[in-house]
Coordinates of C-alpha atoms in Angstrom, one line a residue:
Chain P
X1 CA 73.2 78.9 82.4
X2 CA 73.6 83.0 82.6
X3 CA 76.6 82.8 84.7
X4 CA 77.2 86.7 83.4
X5 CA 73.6 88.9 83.9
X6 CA 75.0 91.5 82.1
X7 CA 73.7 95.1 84.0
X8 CA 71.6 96.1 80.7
X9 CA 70.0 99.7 81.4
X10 CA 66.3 98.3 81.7
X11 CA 63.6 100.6 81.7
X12 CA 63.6 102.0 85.1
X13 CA 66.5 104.0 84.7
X14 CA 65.4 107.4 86.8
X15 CA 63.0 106.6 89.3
X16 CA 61.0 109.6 90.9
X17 CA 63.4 109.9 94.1
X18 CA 66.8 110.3 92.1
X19 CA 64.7 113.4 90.2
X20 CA 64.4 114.3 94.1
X21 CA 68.2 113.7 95.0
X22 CA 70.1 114.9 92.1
X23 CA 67.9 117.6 90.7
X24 CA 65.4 119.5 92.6
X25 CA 67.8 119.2 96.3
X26 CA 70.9 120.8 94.3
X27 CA 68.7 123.8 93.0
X28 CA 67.3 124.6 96.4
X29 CA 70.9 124.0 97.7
X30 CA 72.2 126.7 95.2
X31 CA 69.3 128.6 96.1
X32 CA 70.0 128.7 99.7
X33 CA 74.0 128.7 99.5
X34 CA 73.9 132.4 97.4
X35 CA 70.3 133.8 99.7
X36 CA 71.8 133.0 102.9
X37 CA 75.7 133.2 102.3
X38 CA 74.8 136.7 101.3
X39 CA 71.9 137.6 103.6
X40 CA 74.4 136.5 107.0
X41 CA 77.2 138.6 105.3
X42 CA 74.6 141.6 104.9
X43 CA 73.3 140.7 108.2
X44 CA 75.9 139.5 110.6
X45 CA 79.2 140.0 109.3
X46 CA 81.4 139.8 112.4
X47 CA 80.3 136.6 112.2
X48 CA 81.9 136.0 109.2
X49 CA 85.1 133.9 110.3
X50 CA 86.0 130.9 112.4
X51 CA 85.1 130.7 116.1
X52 CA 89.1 130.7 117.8
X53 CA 90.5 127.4 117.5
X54 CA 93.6 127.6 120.0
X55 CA 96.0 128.6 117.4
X56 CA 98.9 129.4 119.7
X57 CA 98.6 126.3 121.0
X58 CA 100.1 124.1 117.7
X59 CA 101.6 120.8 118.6
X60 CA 98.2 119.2 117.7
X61 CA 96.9 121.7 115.8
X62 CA 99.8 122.0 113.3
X63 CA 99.3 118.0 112.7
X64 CA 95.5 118.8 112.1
X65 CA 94.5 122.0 110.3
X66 CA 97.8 121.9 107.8
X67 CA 97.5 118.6 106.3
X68 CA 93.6 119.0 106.5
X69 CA 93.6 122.5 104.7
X70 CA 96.2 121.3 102.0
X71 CA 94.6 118.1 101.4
X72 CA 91.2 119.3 101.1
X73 CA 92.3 122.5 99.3
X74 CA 93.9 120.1 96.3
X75 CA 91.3 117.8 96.2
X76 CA 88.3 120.7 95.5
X77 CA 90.7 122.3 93.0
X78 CA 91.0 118.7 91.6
X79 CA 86.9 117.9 91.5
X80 CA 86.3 121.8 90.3
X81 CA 89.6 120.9 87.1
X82 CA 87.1 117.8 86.5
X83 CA 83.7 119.9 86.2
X84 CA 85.7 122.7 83.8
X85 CA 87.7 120.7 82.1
X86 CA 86.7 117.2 81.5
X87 CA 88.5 116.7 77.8
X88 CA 91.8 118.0 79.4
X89 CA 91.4 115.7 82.0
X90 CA 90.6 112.9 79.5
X91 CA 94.0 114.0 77.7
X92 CA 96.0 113.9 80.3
X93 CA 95.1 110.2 81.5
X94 CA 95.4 109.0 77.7
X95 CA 98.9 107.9 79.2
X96 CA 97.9 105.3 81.8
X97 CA 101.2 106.5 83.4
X98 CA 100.3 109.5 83.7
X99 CA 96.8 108.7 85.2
X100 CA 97.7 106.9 87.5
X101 CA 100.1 109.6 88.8
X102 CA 96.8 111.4 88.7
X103 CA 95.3 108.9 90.8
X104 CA 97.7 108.4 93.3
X105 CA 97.9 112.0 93.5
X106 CA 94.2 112.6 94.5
X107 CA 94.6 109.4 96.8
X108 CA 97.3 110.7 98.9
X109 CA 95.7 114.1 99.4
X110 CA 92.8 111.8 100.3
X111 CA 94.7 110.4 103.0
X112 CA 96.3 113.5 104.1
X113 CA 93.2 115.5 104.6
X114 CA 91.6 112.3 106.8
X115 CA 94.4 112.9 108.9
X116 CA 93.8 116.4 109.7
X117 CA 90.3 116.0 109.8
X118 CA 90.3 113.3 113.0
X119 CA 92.9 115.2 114.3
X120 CA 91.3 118.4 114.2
X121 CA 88.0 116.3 115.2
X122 CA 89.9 114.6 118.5
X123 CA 91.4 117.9 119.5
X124 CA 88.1 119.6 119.7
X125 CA 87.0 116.8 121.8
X126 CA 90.0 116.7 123.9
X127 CA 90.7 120.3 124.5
X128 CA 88.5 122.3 127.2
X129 CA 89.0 125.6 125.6
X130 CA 88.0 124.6 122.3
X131 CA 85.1 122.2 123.1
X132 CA 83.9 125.4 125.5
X133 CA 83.5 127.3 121.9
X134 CA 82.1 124.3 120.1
X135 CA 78.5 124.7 118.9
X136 CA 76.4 122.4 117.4
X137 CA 76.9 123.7 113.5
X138 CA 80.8 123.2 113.8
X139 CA 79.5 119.3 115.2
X140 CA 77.2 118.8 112.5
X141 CA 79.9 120.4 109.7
X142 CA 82.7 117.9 111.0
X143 CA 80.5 115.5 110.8
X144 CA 79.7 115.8 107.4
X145 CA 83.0 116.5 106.7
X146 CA 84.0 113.4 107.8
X147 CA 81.5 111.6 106.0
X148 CA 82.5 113.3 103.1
X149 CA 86.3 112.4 102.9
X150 CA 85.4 108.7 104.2
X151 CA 83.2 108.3 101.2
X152 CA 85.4 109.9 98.8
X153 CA 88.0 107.4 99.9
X154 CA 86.0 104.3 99.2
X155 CA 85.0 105.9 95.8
X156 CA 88.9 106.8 95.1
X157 CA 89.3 103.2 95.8
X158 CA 86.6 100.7 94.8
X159 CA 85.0 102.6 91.8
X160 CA 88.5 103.4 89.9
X161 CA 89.3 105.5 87.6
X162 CA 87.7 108.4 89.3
X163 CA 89.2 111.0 87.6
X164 CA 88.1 109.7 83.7
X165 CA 84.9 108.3 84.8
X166 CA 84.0 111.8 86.8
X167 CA 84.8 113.2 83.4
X168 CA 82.4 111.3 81.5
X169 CA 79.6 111.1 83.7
X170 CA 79.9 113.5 86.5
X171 CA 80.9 116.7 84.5
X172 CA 78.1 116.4 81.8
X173 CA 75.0 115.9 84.6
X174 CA 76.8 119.0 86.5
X175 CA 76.7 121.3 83.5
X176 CA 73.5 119.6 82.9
X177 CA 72.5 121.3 85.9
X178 CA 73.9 124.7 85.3
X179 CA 72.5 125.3 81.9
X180 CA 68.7 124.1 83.5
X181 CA 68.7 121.3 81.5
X182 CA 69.1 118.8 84.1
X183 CA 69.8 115.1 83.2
X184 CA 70.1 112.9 86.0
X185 CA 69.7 109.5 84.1
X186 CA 73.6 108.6 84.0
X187 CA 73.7 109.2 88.2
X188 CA 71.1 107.5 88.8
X189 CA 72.5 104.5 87.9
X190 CA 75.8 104.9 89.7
X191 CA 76.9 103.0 92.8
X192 CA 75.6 104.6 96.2
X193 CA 78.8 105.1 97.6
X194 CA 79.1 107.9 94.3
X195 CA 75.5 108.9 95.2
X196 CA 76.3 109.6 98.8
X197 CA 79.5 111.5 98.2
X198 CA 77.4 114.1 95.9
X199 CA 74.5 113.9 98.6
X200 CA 77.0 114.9 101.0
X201 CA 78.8 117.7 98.8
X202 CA 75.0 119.0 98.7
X203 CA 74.6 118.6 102.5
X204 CA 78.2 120.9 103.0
X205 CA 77.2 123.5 100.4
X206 CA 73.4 123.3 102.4
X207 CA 74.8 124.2 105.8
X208 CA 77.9 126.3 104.4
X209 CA 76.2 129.6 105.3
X210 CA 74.9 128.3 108.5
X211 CA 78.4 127.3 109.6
X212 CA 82.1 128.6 109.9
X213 CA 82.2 127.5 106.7
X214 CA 81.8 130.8 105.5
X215 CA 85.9 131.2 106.6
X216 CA 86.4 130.4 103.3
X217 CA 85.0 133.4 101.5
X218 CA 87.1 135.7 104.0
X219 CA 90.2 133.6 104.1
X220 CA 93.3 135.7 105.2
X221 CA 95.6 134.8 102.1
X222 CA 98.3 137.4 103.2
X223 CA 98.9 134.3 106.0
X224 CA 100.2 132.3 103.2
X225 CA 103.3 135.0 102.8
X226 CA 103.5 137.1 105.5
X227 CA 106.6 136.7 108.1
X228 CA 105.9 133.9 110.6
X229 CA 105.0 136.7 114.0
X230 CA 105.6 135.9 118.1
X231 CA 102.7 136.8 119.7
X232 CA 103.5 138.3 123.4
X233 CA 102.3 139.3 126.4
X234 CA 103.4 142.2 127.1
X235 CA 101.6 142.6 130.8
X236 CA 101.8 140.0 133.8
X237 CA 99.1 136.6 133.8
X238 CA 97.9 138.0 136.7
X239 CA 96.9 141.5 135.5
X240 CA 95.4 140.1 132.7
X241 CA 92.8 138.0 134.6
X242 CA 92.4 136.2 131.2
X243 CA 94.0 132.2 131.8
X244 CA 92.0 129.4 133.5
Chain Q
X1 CA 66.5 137.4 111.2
X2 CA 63.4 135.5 111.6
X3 CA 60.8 137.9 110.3
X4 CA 62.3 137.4 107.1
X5 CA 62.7 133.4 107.2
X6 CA 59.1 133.4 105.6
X7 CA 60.2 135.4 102.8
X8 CA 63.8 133.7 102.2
X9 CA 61.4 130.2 102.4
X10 CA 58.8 131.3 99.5
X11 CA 61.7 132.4 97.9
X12 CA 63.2 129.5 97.4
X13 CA 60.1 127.6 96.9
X14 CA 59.6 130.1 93.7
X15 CA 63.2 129.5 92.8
X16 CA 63.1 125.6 92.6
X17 CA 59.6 125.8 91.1
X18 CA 60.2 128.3 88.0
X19 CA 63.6 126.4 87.6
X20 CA 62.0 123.1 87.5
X21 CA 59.5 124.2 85.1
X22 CA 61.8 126.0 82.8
X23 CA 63.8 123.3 82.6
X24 CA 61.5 119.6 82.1
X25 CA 59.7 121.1 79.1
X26 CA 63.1 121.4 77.1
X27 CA 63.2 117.4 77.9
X28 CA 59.8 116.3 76.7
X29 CA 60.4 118.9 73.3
X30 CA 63.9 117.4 72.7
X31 CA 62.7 114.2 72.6
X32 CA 60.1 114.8 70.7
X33 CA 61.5 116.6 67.7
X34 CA 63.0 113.9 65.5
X35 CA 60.0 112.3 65.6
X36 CA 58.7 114.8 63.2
X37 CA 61.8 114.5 60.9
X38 CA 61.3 113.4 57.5
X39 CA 59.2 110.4 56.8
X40 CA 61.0 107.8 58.6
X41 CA 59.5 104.8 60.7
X42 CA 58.2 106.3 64.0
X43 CA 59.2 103.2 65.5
X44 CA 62.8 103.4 63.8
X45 CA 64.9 105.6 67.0
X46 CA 63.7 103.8 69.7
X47 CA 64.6 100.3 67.8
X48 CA 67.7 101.5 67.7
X49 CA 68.3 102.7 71.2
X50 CA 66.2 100.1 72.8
X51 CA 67.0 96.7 71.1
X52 CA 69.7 97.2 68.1
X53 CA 72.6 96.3 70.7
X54 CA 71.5 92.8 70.9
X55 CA 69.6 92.1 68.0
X56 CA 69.5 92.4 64.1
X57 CA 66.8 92.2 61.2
X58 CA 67.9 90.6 58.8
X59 CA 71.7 89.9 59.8
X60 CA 71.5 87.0 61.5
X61 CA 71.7 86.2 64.9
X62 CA 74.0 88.0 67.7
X63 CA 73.4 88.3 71.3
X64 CA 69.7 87.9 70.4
X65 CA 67.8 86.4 68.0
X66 CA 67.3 87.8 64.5
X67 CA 64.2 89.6 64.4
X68 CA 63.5 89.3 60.8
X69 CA 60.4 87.7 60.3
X70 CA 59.1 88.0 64.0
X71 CA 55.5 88.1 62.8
X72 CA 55.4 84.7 61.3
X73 CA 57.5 82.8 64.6
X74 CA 55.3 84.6 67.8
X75 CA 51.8 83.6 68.4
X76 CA 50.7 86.9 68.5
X77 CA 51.8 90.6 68.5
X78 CA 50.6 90.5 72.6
X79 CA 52.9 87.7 73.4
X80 CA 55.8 90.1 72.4
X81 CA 54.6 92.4 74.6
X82 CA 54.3 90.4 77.4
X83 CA 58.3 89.6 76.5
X84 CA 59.2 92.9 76.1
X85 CA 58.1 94.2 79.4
X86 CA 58.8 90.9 81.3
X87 CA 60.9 88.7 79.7
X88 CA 61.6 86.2 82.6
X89 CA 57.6 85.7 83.4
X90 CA 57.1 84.7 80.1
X91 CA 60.2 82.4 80.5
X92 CA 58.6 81.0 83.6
X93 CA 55.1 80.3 81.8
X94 CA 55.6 80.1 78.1
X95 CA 57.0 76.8 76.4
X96 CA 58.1 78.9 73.7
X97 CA 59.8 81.6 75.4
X98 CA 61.4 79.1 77.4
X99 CA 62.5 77.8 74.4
X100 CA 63.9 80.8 73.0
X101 CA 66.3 81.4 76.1
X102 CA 67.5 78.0 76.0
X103 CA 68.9 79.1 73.2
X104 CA 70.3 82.1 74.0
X105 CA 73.2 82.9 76.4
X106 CA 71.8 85.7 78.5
X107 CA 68.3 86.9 79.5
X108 CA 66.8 89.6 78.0
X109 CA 66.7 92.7 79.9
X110 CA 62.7 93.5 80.5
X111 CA 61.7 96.7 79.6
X112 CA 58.9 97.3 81.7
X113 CA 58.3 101.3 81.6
X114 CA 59.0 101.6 78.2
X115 CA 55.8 103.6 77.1
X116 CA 52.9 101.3 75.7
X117 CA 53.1 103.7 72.5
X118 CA 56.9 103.7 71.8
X119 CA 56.6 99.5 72.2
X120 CA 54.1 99.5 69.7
X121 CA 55.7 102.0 67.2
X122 CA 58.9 99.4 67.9
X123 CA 56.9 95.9 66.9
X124 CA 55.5 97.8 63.7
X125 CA 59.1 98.7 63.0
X126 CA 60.0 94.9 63.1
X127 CA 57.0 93.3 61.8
X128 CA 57.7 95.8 59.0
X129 CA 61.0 94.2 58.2
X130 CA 63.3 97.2 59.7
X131 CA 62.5 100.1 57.0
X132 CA 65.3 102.2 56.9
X133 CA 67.5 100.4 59.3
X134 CA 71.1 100.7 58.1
X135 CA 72.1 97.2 57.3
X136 CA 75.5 97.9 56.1
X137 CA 77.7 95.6 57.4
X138 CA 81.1 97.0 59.3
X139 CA 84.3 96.5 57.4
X140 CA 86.2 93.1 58.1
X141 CA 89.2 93.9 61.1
X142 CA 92.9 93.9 59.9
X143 CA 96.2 93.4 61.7
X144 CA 96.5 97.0 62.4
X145 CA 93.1 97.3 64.1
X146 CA 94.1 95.3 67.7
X147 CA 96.7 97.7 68.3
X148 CA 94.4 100.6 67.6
X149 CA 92.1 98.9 69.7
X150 CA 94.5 98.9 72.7
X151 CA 94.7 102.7 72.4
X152 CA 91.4 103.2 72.5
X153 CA 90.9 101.2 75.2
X154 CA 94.1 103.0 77.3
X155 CA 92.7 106.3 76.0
X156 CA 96.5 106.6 73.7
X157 CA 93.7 107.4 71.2
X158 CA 90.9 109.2 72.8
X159 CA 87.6 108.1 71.4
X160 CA 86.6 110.9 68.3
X161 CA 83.0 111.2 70.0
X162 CA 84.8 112.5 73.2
X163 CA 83.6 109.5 75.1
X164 CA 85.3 108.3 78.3
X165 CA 88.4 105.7 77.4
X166 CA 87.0 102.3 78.4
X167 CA 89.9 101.8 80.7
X168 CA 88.2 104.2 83.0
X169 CA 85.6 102.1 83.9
X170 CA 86.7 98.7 82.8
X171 CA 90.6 96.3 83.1
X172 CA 91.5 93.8 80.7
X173 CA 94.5 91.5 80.8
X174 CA 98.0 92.8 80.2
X175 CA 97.2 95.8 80.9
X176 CA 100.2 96.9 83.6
X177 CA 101.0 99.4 86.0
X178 CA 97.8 100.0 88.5
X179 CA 95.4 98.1 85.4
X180 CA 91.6 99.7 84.8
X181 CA 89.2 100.8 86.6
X182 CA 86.5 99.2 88.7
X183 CA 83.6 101.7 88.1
X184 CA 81.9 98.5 86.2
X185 CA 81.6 96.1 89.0
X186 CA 80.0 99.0 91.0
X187 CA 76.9 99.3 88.7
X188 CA 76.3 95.8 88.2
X189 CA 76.7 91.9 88.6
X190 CA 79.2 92.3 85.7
X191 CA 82.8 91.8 85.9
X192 CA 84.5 95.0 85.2
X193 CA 87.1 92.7 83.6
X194 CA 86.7 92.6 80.0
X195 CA 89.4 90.2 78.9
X196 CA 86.7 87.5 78.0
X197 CA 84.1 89.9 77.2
X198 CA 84.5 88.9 73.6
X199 CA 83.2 86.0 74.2
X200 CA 80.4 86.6 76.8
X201 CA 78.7 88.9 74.3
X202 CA 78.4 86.5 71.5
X203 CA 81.6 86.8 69.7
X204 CA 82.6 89.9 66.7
X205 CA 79.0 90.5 65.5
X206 CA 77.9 90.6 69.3
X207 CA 80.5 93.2 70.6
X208 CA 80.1 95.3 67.6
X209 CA 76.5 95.3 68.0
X210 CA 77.1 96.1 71.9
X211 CA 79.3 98.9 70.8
X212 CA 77.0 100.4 68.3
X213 CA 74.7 101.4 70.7
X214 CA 75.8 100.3 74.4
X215 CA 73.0 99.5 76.6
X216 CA 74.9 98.8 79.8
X217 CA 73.5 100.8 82.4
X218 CA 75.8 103.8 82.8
X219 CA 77.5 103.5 78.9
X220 CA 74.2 104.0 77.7
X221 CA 73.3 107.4 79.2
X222 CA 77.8 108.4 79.0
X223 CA 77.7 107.4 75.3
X224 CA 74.2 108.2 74.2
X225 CA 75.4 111.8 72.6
X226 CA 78.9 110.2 71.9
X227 CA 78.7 108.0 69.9
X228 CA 81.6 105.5 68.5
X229 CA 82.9 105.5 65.0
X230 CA 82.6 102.6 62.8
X231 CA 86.5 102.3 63.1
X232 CA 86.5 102.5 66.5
X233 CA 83.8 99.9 67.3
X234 CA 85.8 98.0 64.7
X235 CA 89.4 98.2 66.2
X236 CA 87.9 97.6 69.6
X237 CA 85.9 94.6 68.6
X238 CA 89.3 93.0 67.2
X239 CA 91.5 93.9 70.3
X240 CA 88.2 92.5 72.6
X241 CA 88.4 89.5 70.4
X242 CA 92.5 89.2 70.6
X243 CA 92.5 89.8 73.8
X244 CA 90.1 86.8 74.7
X245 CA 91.9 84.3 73.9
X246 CA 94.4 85.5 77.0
X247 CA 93.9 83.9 80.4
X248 CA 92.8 86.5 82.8
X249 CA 95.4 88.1 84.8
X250 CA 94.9 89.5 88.5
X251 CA 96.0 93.3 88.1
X252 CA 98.3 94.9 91.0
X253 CA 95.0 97.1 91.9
X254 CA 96.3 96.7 95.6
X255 CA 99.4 98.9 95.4
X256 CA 97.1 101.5 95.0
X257 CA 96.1 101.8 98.7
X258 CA 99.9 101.6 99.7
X259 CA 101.2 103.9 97.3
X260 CA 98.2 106.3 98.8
X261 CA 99.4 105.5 102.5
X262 CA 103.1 105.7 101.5
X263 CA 102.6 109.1 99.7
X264 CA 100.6 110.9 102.6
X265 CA 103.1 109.8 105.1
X266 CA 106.1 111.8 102.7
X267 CA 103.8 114.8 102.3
X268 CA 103.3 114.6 106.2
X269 CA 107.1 114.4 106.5
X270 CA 107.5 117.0 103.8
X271 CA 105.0 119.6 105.6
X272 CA 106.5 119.2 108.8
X273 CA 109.9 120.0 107.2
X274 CA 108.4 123.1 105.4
X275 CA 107.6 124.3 109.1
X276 CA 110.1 123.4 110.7
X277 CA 110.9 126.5 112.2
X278 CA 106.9 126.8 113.5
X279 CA 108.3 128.3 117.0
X280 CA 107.6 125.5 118.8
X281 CA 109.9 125.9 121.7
X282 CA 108.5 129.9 122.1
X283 CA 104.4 128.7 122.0
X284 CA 104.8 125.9 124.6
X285 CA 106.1 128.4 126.8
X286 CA 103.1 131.0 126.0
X287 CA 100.7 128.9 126.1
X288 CA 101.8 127.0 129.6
X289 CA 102.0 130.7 131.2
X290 CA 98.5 131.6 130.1
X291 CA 96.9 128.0 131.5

C-alpha cells in the first residue's frame, strides 16, 4: 500500500553522537589546529616545510604533485567560495547551464587531484630515496588524503548538486559553528558519505600541525613566477660522496 | 615539548568546555522565547512545525486526516498519544488506527522524542479547534504560475527566503542538460524524482501543505528560517501538478562521470603543455650521475 515512505524528519533528528561528530570534535579541532600550528612554529620552525620529495627527479613527480596541487588547490578555493558566499553561489547556478559548468568544473579537478594523489602515493612507495624519508605522519596524511578525495568523489557524484545543496545546508551549520551557535540538526540527517567527507576534513585540519601539512602556511609562492633554474654540480660524484 | 602537553591538553579541555557552554544555552533561550509572546496557544508553533504539513483543522482532508473535531472521533486523548509517538504499533494493535491508515496513503511519521509537554500543549491546540491557526486559504493557480514554478524549481527565480532551488536536491521530467540533483535519494527511501510527486502527496492541497512547512528530513531543518512565499508554494504546487501528468523521463545523469573523466584528461594534456619545456632531457642526466 505505501509504495513511497516518504523520509519525514521524525523526532530523532540529532541523536547524542552527531552533537559529538559535528560539534564538540570541530571545536577541539580548531582548538588544536591554531595551539599547535603555532606552538611547532614557535617551537620547531626548521621543521616547518616538507621533508625532500626528490624534486630533480620529475618524470613521475611532474605527473603527481602538479595535477595534485592544482586540483586540490581549486577545489578548497571552491568549498572555502561555498562557506563565504553561499547566495552568490546560489546565483550563479540559477542557470542550470551555468551549474552544471560549475559541476563539471569541481568534478574534473576532482579527478585531476586523484590522479596526483596515487601518483604521488605510488612514487613514495616505489622510490628508495623517498620511502627512506617517509615517516609515519606523511603515511597517515596520505591516507587521509586519499580518503578524503575518494569520498568527495562519490559525494560529487551520487548526492548531486553539490555546489547548491552545500550552499543551503553546509554553509549555514559552518557559520553556525563560527558564531558559537552551533546547529547540527540539518547534518545530521545527511547521507554518510557527506558525513564522512566532513569527518575527514576534521581529521586533516586535526593532524595538519603534526604533519608536513604545515608547507602550506610557508609555501614559496615566488616558485609560481620565478625563471625555471638548472640545478648543477659543480664538483665531481666522487668528491661529493653524496649518491647511493 | 612534552612538559607542556599537559598544559596544551587542559587547554583544550577548557576551550571546548567554555565554548560548549556559551553556546547550548543560546539554543534552549531561543526556543523558548516565543513561547512567551503575546497570548497565543502554547500549543500553536509546534502544531505548525510538527503536523500542519500533512494535516488541517478545519480544511478538509490532505495528506492526513482533518483534525477538526479529533476529540469526538478518538477514544481517548491517550490513544492519540500512543499514535503520535508510534503510529505503526497502534496500527498493528488498534482496529481503529488500522482503520485510519487504510485510508490514508502513507504512514504517519512517529514522533517518539517529541517532549511529553510540547505533545500535550499540541492535542489542547486541536481539541481546541486550532485557535489562531491561519485558515486562509491560498489563492487559486493561474496559467502564469507553472512557468514561474519551473523557475523556481531551476533556481531562474531564486526562492525570496534565500532557500536552496529544489533542483539542487531534487530532478523532475524535462528538465535537460545534466537534470537535478540526487541529494534526495541519499537521505531517504524517497525518489529524488519529483515528476509524480504531485500526486504522491495527495494532490494541490497536499503539496501546498508539504510546502508550507516541509517536514522532509533535511528541507525541514534548510527551510525552517526560509520560509516559502505563498506565491511561491503556489507557482510550485501548479508546475508539480503540470508536471505530473508527464511520464517520467530517465535524465542523462551519466554524462556526468565522462564529461569529469574527459575534462581531467584535457587539463592533464593542457598542464603538460604549460611545462613543456620542464628540462627534462637536463634532469635525467643529473639525476642518473648522482644514483
Amino acid at each position: 500500500m505505501n509504495n513511497f515512505p516518504l523520509p519525514i524528519a521524525a523526532a530523532p533528528a540529532g541523536l547524542p553522537i552527531d552533537d559529538v561528530l559535528f560539534v564538540v570534535v570541530p571545536y577541539v579541532v580548531l582548538a588544536l589546529f591554531f595551539v599547535m600550528t603555532i606552538w611547532r612554529y614557535v617551537k620547531d620552525k626548521f621543521s616547518y616545510s616538507s621533508f625532500s620529495s626528490q624534486f630533480l627527479e620529475n618524470q613521475h613527480q611532474f605527473w603527481g604533485s602538479v595535477p595534485w596541487h592544482y586540483g586540490i588547490l581549486a577545489l578548497v578555493a571552491g568549498h572555502l567560495i561555498g562557506f563565504l558566499f553561499p547566495r552568490e553561489v546560489l546565483w550563479w547556478n540559477a542557470v542550470p547551464a551555468r551549474l552544471y559548468i560549475m559541476e563539471t568544473g569541481a568534478l574534473i579537478f576532482g579527478v585531476t587531484a586523484l590522479v596526483g594523489l596515487v601518483n604521488l602515493i605510488i612514487r613514495r612507495a616505489i622510490n628508495e630515496r623517498i620511502r627512506a624519508v617517509t615517516s609515519r605522519m606523511d603515511v597517515l596524511i596520505l591516507v587521509l588524503l586519499l580518503l578524503q578525495v575518494l569520498s568527495g568523489l562519490y559525494v560529487a557524484l551520487f548526492t548531486r548538486w553539490g555546489t547548491s545543496w552545500f550552499a543551503g545546508v553546509l554553509s549555514p551549520y559552518l557559520w553556525s559553528l563560527f558564531t558559537l551557535r552551533p546547529d547540527a540538526s540539518a547534518v545530521a540527517l545527511l547521507p554518510w558519505s557527506i558525513k564522512l567527507h566532513i569527518l575527514g576534513a576534521y581529521a586533516i585540519f586535526g593532524v595538519f600541525p603534526f604533519t608536513r601539512l604545515v608547507h602550506v602556511l610557508v609555501v614559496p609562492n615566488h616558485y609560481l613566477w620565478r625563471r625555471a633554474q638548472v640545478v648543477m654540480w659543480n664538483v665531481r660524484k666522487n668528491s661529493t660522496g653524496g649518491g647511493k | 615539548m612534552n612538559r607542556f602537553l599537559p598544559l596544551i591538553l587542559a587547554f583544550l579541555t577548557a576551550a571546548c568546555g567554555t565554548i560548549s557552554l556559551l553556546a547550548f544555552p543560546q539554543e534552549v533561550a531561543a526556543q523558548a522565547a516565543p513561547a512567551a509572546a503575546d497570548q497565543k496557544h502554547a500549543g500553536l508553533d509546534p502544531y505548525k512545525a510538527n503536523c500542519a504539513s500533512c494535516h488541517a483543522i478545519g480544511g478538509g482532508k490532505t495528506v492526513g486526516p482533518d483534525l477538526k473535531g479529533l476529540k469526538d472521533r478518538v477514544p481517548s486523548r491517550d490513544w492519540v498519544v500512543q499514535f503520535v509517538k508510534d503510529p505503526a504499533g497502534m496500527i498493528a494493535k488498534d482496529a481503529y488506527a488500522k482503520e485510519l491508515r487504510a485510508a490514508y496513503p502513507m504512514d504517519m511519521p512517529g514522533q517518539p522524542s517529541l517532549p511529553d509537554n510540547t505533545l500535550a500543549d499540541i492535542i489542547d491546540f486541536i481539541f481546541a479547534g486550532g485557535p489562531g491557526l491561519a485558515q486562509k486559504a491560498l489563492r487559486a493557480a493561474t496559467e502564469a504560475d507553472v512557468e514561474i514554478g519551473r523557475q523556481l524549481f531551476t533556481g531562474e527565480k531564486m526562492l525570496a527566503g534565500g532557500g536552496p532551488a529544489c533542483v539542487s536536491c531534487h530532478s523532475i521530467a524535462g528538465l535537460g542538460g545534466l537534470g537535478g540533483g540526487t541529494l534526495a535519494a541519499g537521505v531517504g527511501a524517497m525518489n529524488p524524482d519529483l515528476t509524480h510527486a504531485f500526486t504522491r502527496n495527495g494532490g494541490e492541497a497536499g503539496v501546498r501543505a508539504a510546502l508550507s512547512s516541509p517536514q522532509f528530513l533535511v528541507m525541514k531543518q534548510v527551510f525552517a528560517d526560509k520560509p516559502m512565499s505563498e506565491d511561491e508554494i503556489v507557482a510550485l504546487t501548479a508546475y508539480l501538478g503540470e508536471r505530473s501528468r508527464q511520464p517520467r523521463q530517465d535524465q542523462n545523469r551519466d554524462y556526468f562521470i565522462v564529461y569529469g573523466v574527459i575534462g581531467a584528461v584535457l587539463l592533464l594534456l593542457l598542464l603538460d603543455l604549460v611545462w613543456i619545456r620542464r628540462f627534462r632531457n637536463v634532469r635525467k642526466t643529473l639525476v642518473g650521475e648522482s644514483q
